[in-house]
Structures are given as C-alpha cells and as structure tokens.
Amino acid sequence: MCALPAAAVAQELKPYTIVGDGIPESLTGQPGDAARGRALVLTRSSTCILCHSGPFPEARFQGDLAPSLAGAGNRATTAQLRLRLVDARRINPETIMASYYRVDGLTRVGSAWRGKPILSAEQIEDIVAYLATLRE
C-alpha cells in the first residue's frame, strides 16, 4: 500500500517545464508505476476518489463533484494529466481541484502543509501512469 507523504517531511520540488497544456517530461525522469498509482487514487487521503468516480467497483462512495476518471487516458495525454495533477489551476483558474505539486501562491493552507506538496514527484508519476491506462 502506498502512503502519502507525512506533512512533517519537507520535500524539495523537482523542476518541470510546462509546454502548452502539459508537462511533457516525467518529474522523476522515470515512468511511474500504474499499480501504485491505482492504489493512490483509491486512497481517500489522496482525495482523488472523494471528488472523482471511475472504474473502481470495490470503492464505495465515489465522488461526483468532478469528471469520472473512466477514459482519462483517452481524453488527455500523459503531459496533460501530469499538469492537471501538478497544478490544475494552470488549466482552469476556477477549478476546485487541489494543486498537488505546488507550494507557492496558495491560500488557506493548513500550517502542517505550508511549503510542502500534497503528493511527491514519484506519486504524481504513479498516478499519471495509472490514469493513462484508463482507456474506456
């Protein structure tokens, strides 16, 4: 099971470049692990499943505030998926989706999370790898 980073652990953000509507290069320089990504999506503490539904028959009480994750790999490229996870506000400034790999310019951030991303670069890549497999 994948655990989210502890709020007390400081983490250096890895640099990335936005090209158009995506981040084409992996944050880690390596592809993510889709199995770990699926586990993260289903972990309520990552918040994905709180807002999104998807092809997760074992998950009760899936969210309905955001689009279904079913077919995410058909609707978006890995670069687009990566940017949406890193900083969804770059795509839609009015989104309610959290910026999972951003620490600057945020308001109303709990003191334990100030200066720390919600997800690590590795976790972002794992989730991107999983979402890219969702083709139906």
mmCIF file of N, CA and C in Angstrom:
data_model
loop_
_atom_site.group_PDB
_atom_site.id
_atom_site.type_symbol
_atom_site.label_atom_id
_atom_site.label_comp_id
_atom_site.label_asym_id
_atom_site.label_seq_id
_atom_site.Cartn_x
_atom_site.Cartn_y
_atom_site.Cartn_z
ATOM 1 N N MET A 1 0.836 -1.176 0.000
ATOM 2 C CA MET A 1 0.000 0.000 0.000
ATOM 3 C C MET A 1 0.877 1.234 0.000
ATOM 4 N N CYS A 2 0.512 2.229 -0.760
ATOM 5 C CA CYS A 2 1.287 3.470 -0.831
ATOM 6 C C CYS A 2 0.767 4.439 0.220
ATOM 7 N N ALA A 3 1.674 5.074 0.886
ATOM 8 C CA ALA A 3 1.299 6.067 1.873
ATOM 9 C C ALA A 3 1.576 7.449 1.318
ATOM 10 N N LEU A 4 0.771 8.402 1.718
ATOM 11 C CA LEU A 4 1.017 9.780 1.335
ATOM 12 C C LEU A 4 2.175 10.315 2.150
ATOM 13 N N PRO A 5 2.882 11.322 1.633
ATOM 14 C CA PRO A 5 3.991 11.862 2.405
ATOM 15 C C PRO A 5 3.488 12.485 3.695
ATOM 16 N N ALA A 6 4.244 12.333 4.743
ATOM 17 C CA ALA A 6 3.872 12.927 6.019
ATOM 18 C C ALA A 6 3.987 14.432 5.929
ATOM 19 N N ALA A 7 3.060 15.135 6.524
ATOM 20 C CA ALA A 7 3.065 16.588 6.460
ATOM 21 C C ALA A 7 4.318 17.166 7.086
ATOM 22 N N ALA A 8 4.920 16.472 8.006
ATOM 23 C CA ALA A 8 6.100 16.989 8.690
ATOM 24 C C ALA A 8 7.364 16.850 7.865
ATOM 25 N N VAL A 9 7.316 16.096 6.779
ATOM 26 C CA VAL A 9 8.504 15.854 5.964
ATOM 27 C C VAL A 9 8.592 16.917 4.878
ATOM 28 N N ALA A 10 9.643 17.731 4.933
ATOM 29 C CA ALA A 10 9.844 18.737 3.896
ATOM 30 C C ALA A 10 10.336 18.043 2.631
ATOM 31 N N GLN A 11 9.946 18.564 1.496
ATOM 32 C CA GLN A 11 10.336 17.952 0.245
ATOM 33 C C GLN A 11 10.700 19.034 -0.750
ATOM 34 N N GLU A 12 11.804 18.850 -1.411
ATOM 35 C CA GLU A 12 12.243 19.760 -2.461
ATOM 36 C C GLU A 12 11.440 19.463 -3.726
ATOM 37 N N LEU A 13 10.822 20.486 -4.304
ATOM 38 C CA LEU A 13 10.104 20.287 -5.550
ATOM 39 C C LEU A 13 11.097 20.116 -6.690
ATOM 40 N N LYS A 14 10.830 19.146 -7.528
ATOM 41 C CA LYS A 14 11.685 18.936 -8.694
ATOM 42 C C LYS A 14 11.236 19.899 -9.790
ATOM 43 N N PRO A 15 12.182 20.476 -10.531
ATOM 44 C CA PRO A 15 11.802 21.428 -11.569
ATOM 45 C C PRO A 15 11.060 20.748 -12.721
ATOM 46 N N TYR A 16 10.192 21.498 -13.361
ATOM 47 C CA TYR A 16 9.461 20.992 -14.520
ATOM 48 C C TYR A 16 9.192 22.149 -15.464
ATOM 49 N N THR A 17 8.914 21.824 -16.709
ATOM 50 C CA THR A 17 8.626 22.822 -17.720
ATOM 51 C C THR A 17 7.252 22.552 -18.305
ATOM 52 N N ILE A 18 6.424 23.575 -18.321
ATOM 53 C CA ILE A 18 5.097 23.475 -18.930
ATOM 54 C C ILE A 18 5.235 23.846 -20.401
ATOM 55 N N VAL A 19 4.727 22.980 -21.249
ATOM 56 C CA VAL A 19 4.730 23.213 -22.691
ATOM 57 C C VAL A 19 3.275 23.121 -23.149
ATOM 58 N N GLY A 20 2.729 24.221 -23.579
ATOM 59 C CA GLY A 20 1.325 24.235 -23.985
ATOM 60 C C GLY A 20 0.432 23.935 -22.802
ATOM 61 N N ASP A 21 -0.324 22.850 -22.894
ATOM 62 C CA ASP A 21 -1.256 22.487 -21.828
ATOM 63 C C ASP A 21 -0.805 21.250 -21.065
ATOM 64 N N GLY A 22 0.516 21.058 -20.987
ATOM 65 C CA GLY A 22 1.004 19.883 -20.276
ATOM 66 C C GLY A 22 2.436 20.020 -19.810
ATOM 67 N N ILE A 23 2.860 19.023 -19.075
ATOM 68 C CA ILE A 23 4.248 18.883 -18.634
ATOM 69 C C ILE A 23 4.746 17.602 -19.295
ATOM 70 N N PRO A 24 5.491 17.721 -20.408
ATOM 71 C CA PRO A 24 5.844 16.532 -21.182
ATOM 72 C C PRO A 24 6.841 15.592 -20.513
ATOM 73 N N GLU A 25 7.705 16.105 -19.667
ATOM 74 C CA GLU A 25 8.743 15.269 -19.062
ATOM 75 C C GLU A 25 8.335 14.793 -17.673
ATOM 76 N N SER A 26 8.658 13.564 -17.369
ATOM 77 C CA SER A 26 8.420 12.998 -16.041
ATOM 78 C C SER A 26 9.098 13.858 -14.976
ATOM 79 N N LEU A 27 8.450 14.046 -13.861
ATOM 80 C CA LEU A 27 9.044 14.807 -12.753
ATOM 81 C C LEU A 27 10.234 14.080 -12.151
ATOM 82 N N THR A 28 10.285 12.783 -12.337
ATOM 83 C CA THR A 28 11.347 11.970 -11.743
ATOM 84 C C THR A 28 12.376 11.501 -12.765
ATOM 85 N N GLY A 29 12.072 11.695 -14.037
ATOM 86 C CA GLY A 29 12.932 11.158 -15.074
ATOM 87 C C GLY A 29 12.655 9.691 -15.369
ATOM 88 N N GLN A 30 11.687 9.131 -14.672
ATOM 89 C CA GLN A 30 11.319 7.720 -14.814
ATOM 90 C C GLN A 30 9.805 7.621 -14.964
ATOM 91 N N PRO A 31 9.334 6.580 -15.652
ATOM 92 C CA PRO A 31 7.884 6.376 -15.694
ATOM 93 C C PRO A 31 7.376 5.935 -14.325
ATOM 94 N N GLY A 32 6.133 6.270 -14.058
ATOM 95 C CA GLY A 32 5.522 5.849 -12.805
ATOM 96 C C GLY A 32 5.067 4.406 -12.858
ATOM 97 N N ASP A 33 4.619 3.912 -11.726
ATOM 98 C CA ASP A 33 4.117 2.550 -11.590
ATOM 99 C C ASP A 33 2.590 2.610 -11.500
ATOM 100 N N ALA A 34 1.919 2.072 -12.513
ATOM 101 C CA ALA A 34 0.464 2.159 -12.592
ATOM 102 C C ALA A 34 -0.236 1.478 -11.409
ATOM 103 N N ALA A 35 0.300 0.369 -10.914
ATOM 104 C CA ALA A 35 -0.325 -0.324 -9.772
ATOM 105 C C ALA A 35 -0.278 0.552 -8.521
ATOM 106 N N ARG A 36 0.852 1.183 -8.281
ATOM 107 C CA ARG A 36 0.935 2.108 -7.137
ATOM 108 C C ARG A 36 0.014 3.305 -7.357
ATOM 109 N N GLY A 37 -0.072 3.757 -8.614
ATOM 110 C CA GLY A 37 -0.954 4.877 -8.926
ATOM 111 C C GLY A 37 -2.405 4.561 -8.649
ATOM 112 N N ARG A 38 -2.827 3.362 -9.007
ATOM 113 C CA ARG A 38 -4.209 2.957 -8.730
ATOM 114 C C ARG A 38 -4.472 2.946 -7.235
ATOM 115 N N ALA A 39 -3.531 2.414 -6.478
ATOM 116 C CA ALA A 39 -3.696 2.389 -5.021
ATOM 117 C C ALA A 39 -3.806 3.811 -4.465
ATOM 118 N N LEU A 40 -3.025 4.729 -4.989
ATOM 119 C CA LEU A 40 -3.097 6.118 -4.538
ATOM 120 C C LEU A 40 -4.438 6.754 -4.880
ATOM 121 N N VAL A 41 -4.930 6.508 -6.087
ATOM 122 C CA VAL A 41 -6.222 7.060 -6.495
ATOM 123 C C VAL A 41 -7.324 6.588 -5.556
ATOM 124 N N LEU A 42 -7.249 5.333 -5.129
ATOM 125 C CA LEU A 42 -8.286 4.767 -4.269
ATOM 126 C C LEU A 42 -8.101 5.092 -2.791
ATOM 127 N N THR A 43 -6.955 5.632 -2.420
ATOM 128 C CA THR A 43 -6.719 6.012 -1.032
ATOM 129 C C THR A 43 -7.446 7.317 -0.757
ATOM 130 N N ARG A 44 -8.384 7.302 0.127
ATOM 131 C CA ARG A 44 -9.183 8.503 0.389
ATOM 132 C C ARG A 44 -8.346 9.689 0.836
ATOM 133 N N SER A 45 -7.210 9.442 1.460
ATOM 134 C CA SER A 45 -6.389 10.566 1.918
ATOM 135 C C SER A 45 -5.727 11.303 0.760
ATOM 136 N N SER A 46 -5.654 10.690 -0.437
ATOM 137 C CA SER A 46 -5.112 11.405 -1.593
ATOM 138 C C SER A 46 -6.168 12.318 -2.196
ATOM 139 N N THR A 47 -7.390 12.137 -1.824
ATOM 140 C CA THR A 47 -8.588 12.890 -2.189
ATOM 141 C C THR A 47 -9.121 12.629 -3.594
ATOM 142 N N CYS A 48 -8.452 11.862 -4.442
ATOM 143 C CA CYS A 48 -8.962 11.619 -5.801
ATOM 144 C C CYS A 48 -10.396 11.092 -5.771
ATOM 145 N N ILE A 49 -10.581 10.014 -5.039
ATOM 146 C CA ILE A 49 -11.860 9.307 -5.024
ATOM 147 C C ILE A 49 -12.953 10.093 -4.279
ATOM 148 N N LEU A 50 -12.560 11.103 -3.525
ATOM 149 C CA LEU A 50 -13.561 11.923 -2.855
ATOM 150 C C LEU A 50 -14.330 12.779 -3.855
ATOM 151 N N CYS A 51 -13.685 13.194 -4.924
ATOM 152 C CA CYS A 51 -14.325 14.042 -5.932
ATOM 153 C C CYS A 51 -14.637 13.315 -7.231
ATOM 154 N N HIS A 52 -13.816 12.341 -7.592
ATOM 155 C CA HIS A 52 -13.968 11.617 -8.860
ATOM 156 C C HIS A 52 -14.545 10.228 -8.640
ATOM 157 N N SER A 53 -15.266 9.768 -9.643
ATOM 158 C CA SER A 53 -15.674 8.360 -9.705
ATOM 159 C C SER A 53 -14.836 7.715 -10.802
ATOM 160 N N GLY A 54 -15.016 6.432 -10.977
ATOM 161 C CA GLY A 54 -14.270 5.753 -12.024
ATOM 162 C C GLY A 54 -14.509 4.267 -12.013
ATOM 163 N N PRO A 55 -13.710 3.538 -12.763
ATOM 164 C CA PRO A 55 -13.881 2.092 -12.861
ATOM 165 C C PRO A 55 -13.288 1.369 -11.653
ATOM 166 N N PHE A 56 -13.890 1.623 -10.504
ATOM 167 C CA PHE A 56 -13.398 1.072 -9.244
ATOM 168 C C PHE A 56 -14.548 0.366 -8.534
ATOM 169 N N PRO A 57 -14.927 -0.835 -8.993
ATOM 170 C CA PRO A 57 -16.102 -1.492 -8.425
ATOM 171 C C PRO A 57 -15.984 -1.761 -6.925
ATOM 172 N N GLU A 58 -14.768 -1.887 -6.421
ATOM 173 C CA GLU A 58 -14.586 -2.164 -4.993
ATOM 174 C C GLU A 58 -14.711 -0.918 -4.118
ATOM 175 N N ALA A 59 -14.704 0.258 -4.717
ATOM 176 C CA ALA A 59 -14.729 1.500 -3.937
ATOM 177 C C ALA A 59 -16.161 1.989 -3.762
ATOM 178 N N ARG A 60 -16.578 2.055 -2.519
ATOM 179 C CA ARG A 60 -17.902 2.579 -2.214
ATOM 180 C C ARG A 60 -17.807 4.087 -2.071
ATOM 181 N N PHE A 61 -18.891 4.771 -2.312
ATOM 182 C CA PHE A 61 -18.995 6.209 -2.084
ATOM 183 C C PHE A 61 -17.982 7.010 -2.889
ATOM 184 N N GLN A 62 -17.997 6.823 -4.200
ATOM 185 C CA GLN A 62 -17.124 7.595 -5.082
ATOM 186 C C GLN A 62 -17.708 8.989 -5.280
ATOM 187 N N GLY A 63 -16.826 9.936 -5.531
ATOM 188 C CA GLY A 63 -17.243 11.331 -5.660
ATOM 189 C C GLY A 63 -18.011 11.630 -6.934
ATOM 190 N N ASP A 64 -18.744 12.752 -6.892
ATOM 191 C CA ASP A 64 -19.469 13.186 -8.076
ATOM 192 C C ASP A 64 -19.308 14.696 -8.309
ATOM 193 N N LEU A 65 -18.279 15.282 -7.705
ATOM 194 C CA LEU A 65 -18.012 16.710 -7.894
ATOM 195 C C LEU A 65 -17.190 16.993 -9.141
ATOM 196 N N ALA A 66 -16.486 15.997 -9.635
ATOM 197 C CA ALA A 66 -15.562 16.160 -10.753
ATOM 198 C C ALA A 66 -15.829 15.071 -11.787
ATOM 199 N N PRO A 67 -15.251 15.210 -12.981
ATOM 200 C CA PRO A 67 -15.485 14.202 -14.020
ATOM 201 C C PRO A 67 -15.021 12.811 -13.592
ATOM 202 N N SER A 68 -15.675 11.819 -14.153
ATOM 203 C CA SER A 68 -15.252 10.437 -13.931
ATOM 204 C C SER A 68 -13.847 10.249 -14.486
ATOM 205 N N LEU A 69 -13.075 9.416 -13.826
ATOM 206 C CA LEU A 69 -11.736 9.103 -14.305
ATOM 207 C C LEU A 69 -11.758 8.021 -15.383
ATOM 208 N N ALA A 70 -12.904 7.396 -15.588
ATOM 209 C CA ALA A 70 -13.032 6.400 -16.656
ATOM 210 C C ALA A 70 -12.692 7.067 -17.983
ATOM 211 N N GLY A 71 -11.812 6.465 -18.750
ATOM 212 C CA GLY A 71 -11.431 7.011 -20.042
ATOM 213 C C GLY A 71 -10.458 8.178 -19.983
ATOM 214 N N ALA A 72 -9.897 8.464 -18.817
ATOM 215 C CA ALA A 72 -8.972 9.600 -18.682
ATOM 216 C C ALA A 72 -7.799 9.486 -19.647
ATOM 217 N N GLY A 73 -7.331 8.271 -19.885
ATOM 218 C CA GLY A 73 -6.212 8.061 -20.797
ATOM 219 C C GLY A 73 -6.553 8.326 -22.248
ATOM 220 N N ASN A 74 -7.831 8.327 -22.580
ATOM 221 C CA ASN A 74 -8.279 8.682 -23.932
ATOM 222 C C ASN A 74 -8.514 10.181 -24.065
ATOM 223 N N ARG A 75 -8.912 10.822 -22.992
ATOM 224 C CA ARG A 75 -9.247 12.244 -23.038
ATOM 225 C C ARG A 75 -8.039 13.163 -22.911
ATOM 226 N N ALA A 76 -6.962 12.666 -22.321
ATOM 227 C CA ALA A 76 -5.804 13.528 -22.072
ATOM 228 C C ALA A 76 -4.506 12.754 -22.290
ATOM 229 N N THR A 77 -3.482 13.459 -22.715
ATOM 230 C CA THR A 77 -2.156 12.867 -22.856
ATOM 231 C C THR A 77 -1.513 12.760 -21.476
ATOM 232 N N THR A 78 -0.430 12.038 -21.381
ATOM 233 C CA THR A 78 0.271 11.967 -20.092
ATOM 234 C C THR A 78 0.765 13.347 -19.680
ATOM 235 N N ALA A 79 1.187 14.157 -20.635
ATOM 236 C CA ALA A 79 1.635 15.520 -20.314
ATOM 237 C C ALA A 79 0.491 16.343 -19.722
ATOM 238 N N GLN A 80 -0.696 16.219 -20.300
ATOM 239 C CA GLN A 80 -1.861 16.946 -19.795
ATOM 240 C C GLN A 80 -2.277 16.430 -18.420
ATOM 241 N N LEU A 81 -2.269 15.117 -18.250
ATOM 242 C CA LEU A 81 -2.614 14.546 -16.941
ATOM 243 C C LEU A 81 -1.639 15.042 -15.875
ATOM 244 N N ARG A 82 -0.363 15.063 -16.203
ATOM 245 C CA ARG A 82 0.671 15.489 -15.258
ATOM 246 C C ARG A 82 0.429 16.943 -14.819
ATOM 247 N N LEU A 83 0.145 17.845 -15.755
ATOM 248 C CA LEU A 83 -0.098 19.242 -15.389
ATOM 249 C C LEU A 83 -1.352 19.372 -14.538
ATOM 250 N N ARG A 84 -2.372 18.615 -14.844
ATOM 251 C CA ARG A 84 -3.601 18.699 -14.051
ATOM 252 C C ARG A 84 -3.358 18.273 -12.604
ATOM 253 N N LEU A 85 -2.494 17.304 -12.402
ATOM 254 C CA LEU A 85 -2.164 16.893 -11.039
ATOM 255 C C LEU A 85 -1.222 17.885 -10.361
ATOM 256 N N VAL A 86 -0.239 18.353 -11.085
ATOM 257 C CA VAL A 86 0.734 19.280 -10.518
ATOM 258 C C VAL A 86 0.060 20.593 -10.145
ATOM 259 N N ASP A 87 -0.689 21.184 -11.067
ATOM 260 C CA ASP A 87 -1.301 22.495 -10.826
ATOM 261 C C ASP A 87 -2.493 22.693 -11.747
ATOM 262 N N ALA A 88 -3.634 22.174 -11.359
ATOM 263 C CA ALA A 88 -4.846 22.227 -12.177
ATOM 264 C C ALA A 88 -5.284 23.654 -12.483
ATOM 265 N N ARG A 89 -4.903 24.593 -11.658
ATOM 266 C CA ARG A 89 -5.304 25.983 -11.889
ATOM 267 C C ARG A 89 -4.650 26.593 -13.127
ATOM 268 N N ARG A 90 -3.589 25.986 -13.616
ATOM 269 C CA ARG A 90 -2.983 26.455 -14.868
ATOM 270 C C ARG A 90 -3.939 26.230 -16.038
ATOM 271 N N ILE A 91 -4.777 25.217 -15.938
ATOM 272 C CA ILE A 91 -5.749 24.895 -16.983
ATOM 273 C C ILE A 91 -7.047 25.650 -16.743
ATOM 274 N N ASN A 92 -7.490 25.658 -15.495
ATOM 275 C CA ASN A 92 -8.750 26.312 -15.136
ATOM 276 C C ASN A 92 -8.562 27.035 -13.799
ATOM 277 N N PRO A 93 -8.393 28.350 -13.842
ATOM 278 C CA PRO A 93 -8.160 29.101 -12.599
ATOM 279 C C PRO A 93 -9.294 28.978 -11.572
ATOM 280 N N GLU A 94 -10.474 28.570 -11.999
ATOM 281 C CA GLU A 94 -11.629 28.457 -11.104
ATOM 282 C C GLU A 94 -11.849 27.043 -10.573
ATOM 283 N N THR A 95 -10.978 26.109 -10.910
ATOM 284 C CA THR A 95 -11.179 24.717 -10.508
ATOM 285 C C THR A 95 -11.160 24.567 -8.988
ATOM 286 N N ILE A 96 -11.853 23.570 -8.514
ATOM 287 C CA ILE A 96 -11.797 23.233 -7.084
ATOM 288 C C ILE A 96 -10.757 22.150 -6.824
ATOM 289 N N MET A 97 -10.140 21.637 -7.892
ATOM 290 C CA MET A 97 -9.132 20.592 -7.737
ATOM 291 C C MET A 97 -7.880 21.168 -7.075
ATOM 292 N N ALA A 98 -7.357 20.407 -6.152
ATOM 293 C CA ALA A 98 -6.138 20.822 -5.460
ATOM 294 C C ALA A 98 -4.949 20.809 -6.407
ATOM 295 N N SER A 99 -3.978 21.653 -6.124
ATOM 296 C CA SER A 99 -2.699 21.637 -6.834
ATOM 297 C C SER A 99 -1.784 20.732 -6.019
ATOM 298 N N TYR A 100 -1.581 19.523 -6.479
ATOM 299 C CA TYR A 100 -0.905 18.500 -5.685
ATOM 300 C C TYR A 100 0.612 18.634 -5.624
ATOM 301 N N TYR A 101 1.187 19.457 -6.504
ATOM 302 C CA TYR A 101 2.648 19.583 -6.512
ATOM 303 C C TYR A 101 3.046 21.052 -6.645
ATOM 304 N N ARG A 102 2.344 21.879 -5.925
ATOM 305 C CA ARG A 102 2.601 23.315 -5.933
ATOM 306 C C ARG A 102 2.606 23.794 -4.494
ATOM 307 N N VAL A 103 3.474 24.728 -4.180
ATOM 308 C CA VAL A 103 3.527 25.236 -2.810
ATOM 309 C C VAL A 103 3.452 26.758 -2.738
ATOM 310 N N ASP A 104 3.626 27.447 -3.854
ATOM 311 C CA ASP A 104 3.637 28.907 -3.828
ATOM 312 C C ASP A 104 2.294 29.481 -4.266
ATOM 313 N N GLY A 105 1.971 30.657 -3.755
ATOM 314 C CA GLY A 105 0.765 31.359 -4.169
ATOM 315 C C GLY A 105 -0.536 30.740 -3.713
ATOM 316 N N LEU A 106 -0.497 29.843 -2.756
ATOM 317 C CA LEU A 106 -1.707 29.188 -2.266
ATOM 318 C C LEU A 106 -2.232 29.923 -1.040
ATOM 319 N N THR A 107 -3.531 29.889 -0.851
ATOM 320 C CA THR A 107 -4.148 30.477 0.337
ATOM 321 C C THR A 107 -4.890 29.383 1.089
ATOM 322 N N ARG A 108 -5.172 29.642 2.327
ATOM 323 C CA ARG A 108 -5.929 28.712 3.162
ATOM 324 C C ARG A 108 -5.285 27.328 3.202
ATOM 325 N N VAL A 109 -3.991 27.296 3.445
ATOM 326 C CA VAL A 109 -3.241 26.042 3.553
ATOM 327 C C VAL A 109 -2.978 25.785 5.024
ATOM 328 N N GLY A 110 -3.293 24.599 5.492
ATOM 329 C CA GLY A 110 -3.042 24.240 6.882
ATOM 330 C C GLY A 110 -1.563 24.395 7.217
ATOM 331 N N SER A 111 -1.283 24.785 8.439
ATOM 332 C CA SER A 111 0.100 25.053 8.837
ATOM 333 C C SER A 111 1.006 23.836 8.646
ATOM 334 N N ALA A 112 0.495 22.640 8.836
ATOM 335 C CA ALA A 112 1.313 21.436 8.657
ATOM 336 C C ALA A 112 1.708 21.218 7.197
ATOM 337 N N TRP A 113 0.958 21.807 6.263
ATOM 338 C CA TRP A 113 1.214 21.591 4.837
ATOM 339 C C TRP A 113 1.900 22.775 4.162
ATOM 340 N N ARG A 114 2.061 23.895 4.842
ATOM 341 C CA ARG A 114 2.691 25.058 4.204
ATOM 342 C C ARG A 114 4.097 24.716 3.736
ATOM 343 N N GLY A 115 4.375 25.023 2.472
ATOM 344 C CA GLY A 115 5.689 24.773 1.907
ATOM 345 C C GLY A 115 5.941 23.338 1.501
ATOM 346 N N LYS A 116 4.915 22.500 1.557
ATOM 347 C CA LYS A 116 5.066 21.085 1.216
ATOM 348 C C LYS A 116 4.002 20.689 0.188
ATOM 349 N N PRO A 117 4.386 19.923 -0.826
ATOM 350 C CA PRO A 117 3.376 19.458 -1.781
ATOM 351 C C PRO A 117 2.512 18.362 -1.156
ATOM 352 N N ILE A 118 1.321 18.208 -1.668
ATOM 353 C CA ILE A 118 0.437 17.153 -1.179
ATOM 354 C C ILE A 118 0.967 15.783 -1.587
ATOM 355 N N LEU A 119 1.448 15.689 -2.825
ATOM 356 C CA LEU A 119 1.999 14.437 -3.342
ATOM 357 C C LEU A 119 3.457 14.635 -3.722
ATOM 358 N N SER A 120 4.221 13.566 -3.649
ATOM 359 C CA SER A 120 5.624 13.607 -4.085
ATOM 360 C C SER A 120 5.679 13.486 -5.611
ATOM 361 N N ALA A 121 6.820 13.794 -6.179
ATOM 362 C CA ALA A 121 7.003 13.640 -7.626
ATOM 363 C C ALA A 121 6.757 12.195 -8.039
ATOM 364 N N GLU A 122 7.224 11.256 -7.238
ATOM 365 C CA GLU A 122 7.026 9.842 -7.540
ATOM 366 C C GLU A 122 5.550 9.477 -7.536
ATOM 367 N N GLN A 123 4.812 9.997 -6.571
ATOM 368 C CA GLN A 123 3.379 9.707 -6.506
ATOM 369 C C GLN A 123 2.632 10.321 -7.689
ATOM 370 N N ILE A 124 3.028 11.531 -8.082
ATOM 371 C CA ILE A 124 2.421 12.146 -9.269
ATOM 372 C C ILE A 124 2.638 11.225 -10.469
ATOM 373 N N GLU A 125 3.863 10.761 -10.660
ATOM 374 C CA GLU A 125 4.172 9.898 -11.809
ATOM 375 C C GLU A 125 3.425 8.576 -11.736
ATOM 376 N N ASP A 126 3.251 8.024 -10.552
ATOM 377 C CA ASP A 126 2.488 6.782 -10.408
ATOM 378 C C ASP A 126 1.026 6.996 -10.801
ATOM 379 N N ILE A 127 0.439 8.083 -10.356
ATOM 380 C CA ILE A 127 -0.959 8.365 -10.692
ATOM 381 C C ILE A 127 -1.105 8.638 -12.186
ATOM 382 N N VAL A 128 -0.183 9.393 -12.766
ATOM 383 C CA VAL A 128 -0.210 9.638 -14.215
ATOM 384 C C VAL A 128 -0.147 8.304 -14.964
ATOM 385 N N ALA A 129 0.746 7.417 -14.553
ATOM 386 C CA ALA A 129 0.882 6.115 -15.212
ATOM 387 C C ALA A 129 -0.431 5.339 -15.143
ATOM 388 N N TYR A 130 -1.103 5.384 -13.997
ATOM 389 C CA TYR A 130 -2.378 4.677 -13.869
ATOM 390 C C TYR A 130 -3.466 5.331 -14.722
ATOM 391 N N LEU A 131 -3.621 6.649 -14.607
ATOM 392 C CA LEU A 131 -4.670 7.320 -15.360
ATOM 393 C C LEU A 131 -4.514 7.107 -16.865
ATOM 394 N N ALA A 132 -3.286 7.027 -17.328
ATOM 395 C CA ALA A 132 -3.027 6.803 -18.757
ATOM 396 C C ALA A 132 -3.531 5.432 -19.221
ATOM 397 N N THR A 133 -3.689 4.491 -18.282
ATOM 398 C CA THR A 133 -4.195 3.163 -18.652
ATOM 399 C C THR A 133 -5.715 3.137 -18.774
ATOM 400 N N LEU A 134 -6.389 4.151 -18.274
ATOM 401 C CA LEU A 134 -7.851 4.179 -18.284
ATOM 402 C C LEU A 134 -8.326 4.622 -19.659
ATOM 403 N N ARG A 135 -8.612 3.667 -20.502
ATOM 404 C CA ARG A 135 -8.946 3.935 -21.891
ATOM 405 C C ARG A 135 -10.436 3.783 -22.204
ATOM 406 N N GLU A 136 -11.208 3.258 -21.283
ATOM 407 C CA GLU A 136 -12.641 3.048 -21.554
ATOM 408 C C GLU A 136 -13.503 3.869 -20.653
#
